[in-house]
């Protein structure tokens, strides 16, 4: 069974630009969550989608947005990039609704560097 | 909001030593999970605990769900070089009609050469 696939793995952007990251969950998984990981802040929850609906949202500004498609693939977008947005962005999928178990399967992440 | 205090922040150990780390909170959780993150990878689930007092093993790893439901610990016996990485605890609880997964800041395990 293929794991969670995130693209791109690495990207460099400049301040003010916008970026879109993609996540393909494990086949059959309908729940996708996004996390931001920075060395000083650990794993910070961004949002969670289940069946194309956002079910939960973390404390991030409106510049961070996401969506989920009917095939469960998800994208997240960050607009007007700031230096502080440099981080590893992790996507995780789970087999049921996230609420059921908390057991997540993570992708390898997309490492964003903002210059 | 809810917070998890994970300690220690980092550990330097010799190969073969036993390792212990824990997570505590002032809040009650109904699930505790332990993940490990290798460099350049996403976290991988090691152990999930669903009942207060539950003790679960996965090879050389043993984790327990505290009786008060406010803490959990993870032990690694006879550490080996591939145990190096960052270990995260996560607690799941219902908050504002939604389940939330709260994460510890991680314990970085380093094996002394």
Tab-separated table of C-alpha atoms in Angstrom:
chain	number	residue	atom	x	y	z
A	1	UNK	CA	0.000	0.000	0.000
A	2	UNK	CA	1.526	3.340	-1.029
A	3	UNK	CA	2.084	5.803	1.787
A	4	UNK	CA	1.158	9.446	2.047
A	5	UNK	CA	2.729	11.398	-0.804
A	6	UNK	CA	3.576	15.066	-0.505
A	7	UNK	CA	4.775	17.311	-3.294
A	8	UNK	CA	6.955	19.169	-3.730
A	9	UNK	CA	9.519	17.905	-1.189
A	10	UNK	CA	11.535	21.109	-1.221
A	11	UNK	CA	10.803	24.600	-2.403
A	12	UNK	CA	12.199	28.080	-2.052
A	13	UNK	CA	10.037	31.176	-2.288
A	14	UNK	CA	10.483	34.859	-1.600
A	15	UNK	CA	8.499	37.047	0.755
A	16	UNK	CA	5.140	38.082	-0.610
A	17	UNK	CA	4.778	35.107	-2.935
A	18	UNK	CA	2.233	32.377	-2.468
A	19	UNK	CA	2.694	28.613	-2.389
A	20	UNK	CA	0.521	25.538	-2.876
A	21	UNK	CA	1.445	22.181	-1.380
A	22	UNK	CA	-0.163	18.901	-2.328
A	23	UNK	CA	-0.907	15.745	-0.374
A	24	UNK	CA	-2.176	12.382	-1.605
A	25	UNK	CA	-3.389	10.243	1.308
A	26	UNK	CA	-3.134	6.494	1.617
A	27	UNK	CA	-5.654	4.853	-0.678
A	28	UNK	CA	-8.990	4.545	1.112
A	29	UNK	CA	-8.166	7.169	3.739
A	30	UNK	CA	-10.642	10.020	3.781
A	31	UNK	CA	-9.210	12.206	6.509
A	32	UNK	CA	-6.260	14.533	5.886
A	33	UNK	CA	-4.598	16.796	8.437
A	34	UNK	CA	-1.891	19.394	7.929
A	35	UNK	CA	0.824	20.386	10.381
A	36	UNK	CA	3.563	22.977	10.447
A	37	UNK	CA	6.807	21.875	12.069
A	38	UNK	CA	9.534	24.296	13.092
A	39	UNK	CA	12.532	23.541	15.330
A	40	UNK	CA	11.342	25.768	18.139
A	41	UNK	CA	7.593	25.126	17.969
A	42	UNK	CA	7.223	21.420	17.362
A	43	UNK	CA	4.130	20.225	15.505
A	44	UNK	CA	1.470	22.886	15.080
A	45	UNK	CA	-1.937	21.823	13.790
A	46	UNK	CA	-3.161	23.737	10.748
A	47	UNK	CA	-6.409	22.077	9.672
A	48	UNK	CA	-8.162	18.798	9.090
A	49	UNK	CA	-10.402	17.702	6.231
A	50	UNK	CA	-12.782	14.791	5.979
A	51	UNK	CA	-14.917	14.115	2.924
A	52	UNK	CA	-14.063	17.516	1.425
A	53	UNK	CA	-15.177	19.386	4.551
A	54	UNK	CA	-12.919	21.229	6.945
A	55	UNK	CA	-13.641	19.719	10.346
A	56	UNK	CA	-11.084	21.433	12.486
A	57	UNK	CA	-8.771	24.412	12.268
A	58	UNK	CA	-5.744	25.490	14.261
A	59	UNK	CA	-4.705	29.001	15.262
A	60	UNK	CA	-3.124	30.199	12.057
A	61	UNK	CA	-3.862	33.425	10.165
A	62	UNK	CA	-6.202	33.463	7.184
A	63	UNK	CA	-3.188	33.409	4.836
A	64	UNK	CA	-3.162	29.653	5.443
A	65	UNK	CA	-5.938	27.815	3.665
A	66	UNK	CA	-6.664	24.354	2.418
A	67	UNK	CA	-9.088	22.189	0.572
A	68	UNK	CA	-9.820	18.561	-0.107
A	69	UNK	CA	-10.977	17.056	-3.362
A	70	UNK	CA	-13.461	14.270	-3.969
A	71	UNK	CA	-10.613	11.748	-4.328
A	72	UNK	CA	-9.401	12.771	-0.834
A	73	UNK	CA	-6.300	14.501	-2.169
A	74	UNK	CA	-5.670	17.750	-0.345
A	75	UNK	CA	-3.884	20.990	-0.998
A	76	UNK	CA	-2.822	23.764	1.308
A	77	UNK	CA	-2.046	27.282	0.239
A	78	UNK	CA	-0.097	30.014	1.952
A	79	UNK	CA	-0.470	33.488	0.521
A	80	UNK	CA	1.734	36.538	1.056
A	81	UNK	CA	4.597	34.479	2.428
A	82	UNK	CA	6.565	35.732	5.415
A	83	UNK	CA	10.031	34.696	6.585
A	84	UNK	CA	8.437	32.967	9.580
A	85	UNK	CA	6.538	30.623	7.285
A	86	UNK	CA	9.760	28.716	6.617
A	87	UNK	CA	9.045	25.274	7.988
A	88	UNK	CA	8.414	21.637	7.250
A	89	UNK	CA	4.759	21.161	6.313
A	90	UNK	CA	3.498	17.700	7.099
A	91	UNK	CA	0.377	16.032	5.820
A	92	UNK	CA	-1.171	13.073	7.621
A	93	UNK	CA	-4.006	10.774	6.677
A	94	UNK	CA	-6.156	8.443	8.731
A	95	UNK	CA	-8.511	5.644	7.846
A	96	UNK	CA	-11.630	7.009	9.469
A	97	UNK	CA	-12.605	10.405	10.659
A	98	UNK	CA	-9.662	11.871	12.520
A	99	UNK	CA	-11.791	11.918	15.640
A	100	UNK	CA	-12.005	8.166	15.790
A	101	UNK	CA	-8.505	7.220	16.847
A	102	UNK	CA	-5.894	9.944	16.407
A	103	UNK	CA	-3.766	7.356	14.586
A	104	UNK	CA	-2.120	9.294	11.798
A	105	UNK	CA	0.069	8.279	8.867
A	106	UNK	CA	2.416	11.098	7.932
A	107	UNK	CA	4.058	11.960	4.648
A	108	UNK	CA	7.701	12.985	4.441
A	109	UNK	CA	6.763	16.640	4.338
A	110	UNK	CA	7.333	19.643	2.120
A	111	UNK	CA	10.204	21.823	3.292
A	112	UNK	CA	9.481	25.463	2.514
A	113	UNK	CA	12.174	28.107	2.708
A	114	UNK	CA	11.116	31.738	2.428
A	115	UNK	CA	13.846	34.218	1.536
B	1	UNK	CA	-5.535	25.975	25.841
B	2	UNK	CA	-4.509	22.424	26.571
B	3	UNK	CA	-0.783	21.777	26.741
B	4	UNK	CA	1.428	18.763	27.058
B	5	UNK	CA	4.711	18.962	28.913
B	6	UNK	CA	7.121	16.461	27.426
B	7	UNK	CA	10.406	15.710	29.133
B	8	UNK	CA	13.252	15.518	28.826
B	9	UNK	CA	13.779	17.828	25.874
B	10	UNK	CA	16.814	15.807	24.802
B	11	UNK	CA	18.759	12.810	25.997
B	12	UNK	CA	22.316	11.705	25.418
B	13	UNK	CA	22.651	7.990	26.086
B	14	UNK	CA	25.051	5.138	25.544
B	15	UNK	CA	24.076	2.266	23.287
B	16	UNK	CA	22.508	-0.457	25.399
B	17	UNK	CA	21.064	1.902	28.012
B	18	UNK	CA	17.377	2.047	28.870
B	19	UNK	CA	15.523	5.278	28.074
B	20	UNK	CA	12.517	6.836	29.754
B	21	UNK	CA	10.489	9.876	28.703
B	22	UNK	CA	7.100	11.175	29.725
B	23	UNK	CA	4.312	13.590	29.009
B	24	UNK	CA	2.144	15.314	31.569
B	25	UNK	CA	-0.781	17.672	31.418
B	26	UNK	CA	-3.275	19.372	33.669
B	27	UNK	CA	-6.014	18.141	31.310
B	28	UNK	CA	-7.553	14.717	30.902
B	29	UNK	CA	-7.078	12.784	27.680
B	30	UNK	CA	-8.905	9.717	26.396
B	31	UNK	CA	-6.118	8.544	24.103
B	32	UNK	CA	-2.351	8.790	24.297
B	33	UNK	CA	-0.122	8.189	21.302
B	34	UNK	CA	3.632	8.012	20.868
B	35	UNK	CA	5.300	8.836	17.550
B	36	UNK	CA	8.904	8.772	16.379
B	37	UNK	CA	10.384	11.027	13.727
B	38	UNK	CA	13.590	10.096	11.943
B	39	UNK	CA	15.615	12.872	10.278
B	40	UNK	CA	14.044	13.908	6.973
B	41	UNK	CA	10.927	11.835	7.562
B	42	UNK	CA	7.440	12.349	8.924
B	43	UNK	CA	6.500	10.975	12.356
B	44	UNK	CA	5.568	7.300	12.581
B	45	UNK	CA	3.129	5.922	15.130
B	46	UNK	CA	4.821	3.645	17.677
B	47	UNK	CA	2.148	2.932	20.276
B	48	UNK	CA	-1.461	3.980	20.876
B	49	UNK	CA	-3.099	3.735	24.309
B	50	UNK	CA	-6.856	3.923	24.813
B	51	UNK	CA	-7.547	3.085	28.451
B	52	UNK	CA	-6.344	4.532	31.740
B	53	UNK	CA	-3.764	2.199	33.247
B	54	UNK	CA	-3.117	0.443	29.939
B	55	UNK	CA	0.436	-0.831	29.470
B	56	UNK	CA	1.401	-1.704	25.892
B	57	UNK	CA	4.626	-2.989	24.375
B	58	UNK	CA	5.974	-2.868	20.852
B	59	UNK	CA	9.262	-4.755	20.774
B	60	UNK	CA	11.705	-2.939	23.048
B	61	UNK	CA	9.227	-0.089	23.546
B	62	UNK	CA	6.743	0.041	26.410
B	63	UNK	CA	4.232	2.807	27.013
B	64	UNK	CA	1.654	3.382	29.722
B	65	UNK	CA	-1.512	5.447	29.953
B	66	UNK	CA	-1.494	7.054	33.391
B	67	UNK	CA	-4.259	6.200	35.851
B	68	UNK	CA	-5.194	9.870	36.240
B	69	UNK	CA	-5.458	10.128	32.400
B	70	UNK	CA	-3.202	13.176	32.607
B	71	UNK	CA	0.097	11.535	31.783
B	72	UNK	CA	1.884	8.858	29.800
B	73	UNK	CA	5.395	7.504	29.641
B	74	UNK	CA	7.481	5.692	27.059
B	75	UNK	CA	10.372	3.387	27.878
B	76	UNK	CA	12.927	2.022	25.439
B	77	UNK	CA	15.013	-0.871	26.643
B	78	UNK	CA	18.562	-1.640	25.494
B	79	UNK	CA	18.805	1.278	23.069
B	80	UNK	CA	20.413	0.779	19.660
B	81	UNK	CA	21.685	3.349	17.128
B	82	UNK	CA	18.472	3.274	15.063
B	83	UNK	CA	16.537	4.542	18.119
B	84	UNK	CA	18.000	7.987	17.415
B	85	UNK	CA	15.332	10.506	16.473
B	86	UNK	CA	12.655	12.709	17.984
B	87	UNK	CA	9.889	11.114	20.018
B	88	UNK	CA	6.548	12.905	20.290
B	89	UNK	CA	3.679	12.227	22.596
B	90	UNK	CA	0.170	13.244	21.596
B	91	UNK	CA	-3.024	13.249	23.607
B	92	UNK	CA	-6.515	13.187	22.171
B	93	UNK	CA	-9.411	14.862	23.917
B	94	UNK	CA	-12.803	16.304	23.079
B	95	UNK	CA	-12.801	20.075	23.160
B	96	UNK	CA	-15.629	22.332	22.020
B	97	UNK	CA	-17.470	19.365	20.457
B	98	UNK	CA	-14.424	18.507	18.339
B	99	UNK	CA	-11.696	16.000	19.057
B	100	UNK	CA	-8.317	17.681	19.337
B	101	UNK	CA	-4.903	16.095	19.137
B	102	UNK	CA	-2.450	17.950	21.381
B	103	UNK	CA	1.268	17.378	20.820
B	104	UNK	CA	4.253	17.461	23.101
B	105	UNK	CA	7.333	19.401	21.984
B	106	UNK	CA	9.343	16.213	21.483
B	107	UNK	CA	12.260	14.392	23.094
B	108	UNK	CA	15.395	14.230	20.979
B	109	UNK	CA	17.316	11.013	21.525
B	110	UNK	CA	21.025	11.091	20.744
B	111	UNK	CA	23.350	8.157	21.185
B	112	UNK	CA	26.835	8.982	22.370
B	113	UNK	CA	29.549	7.523	20.130
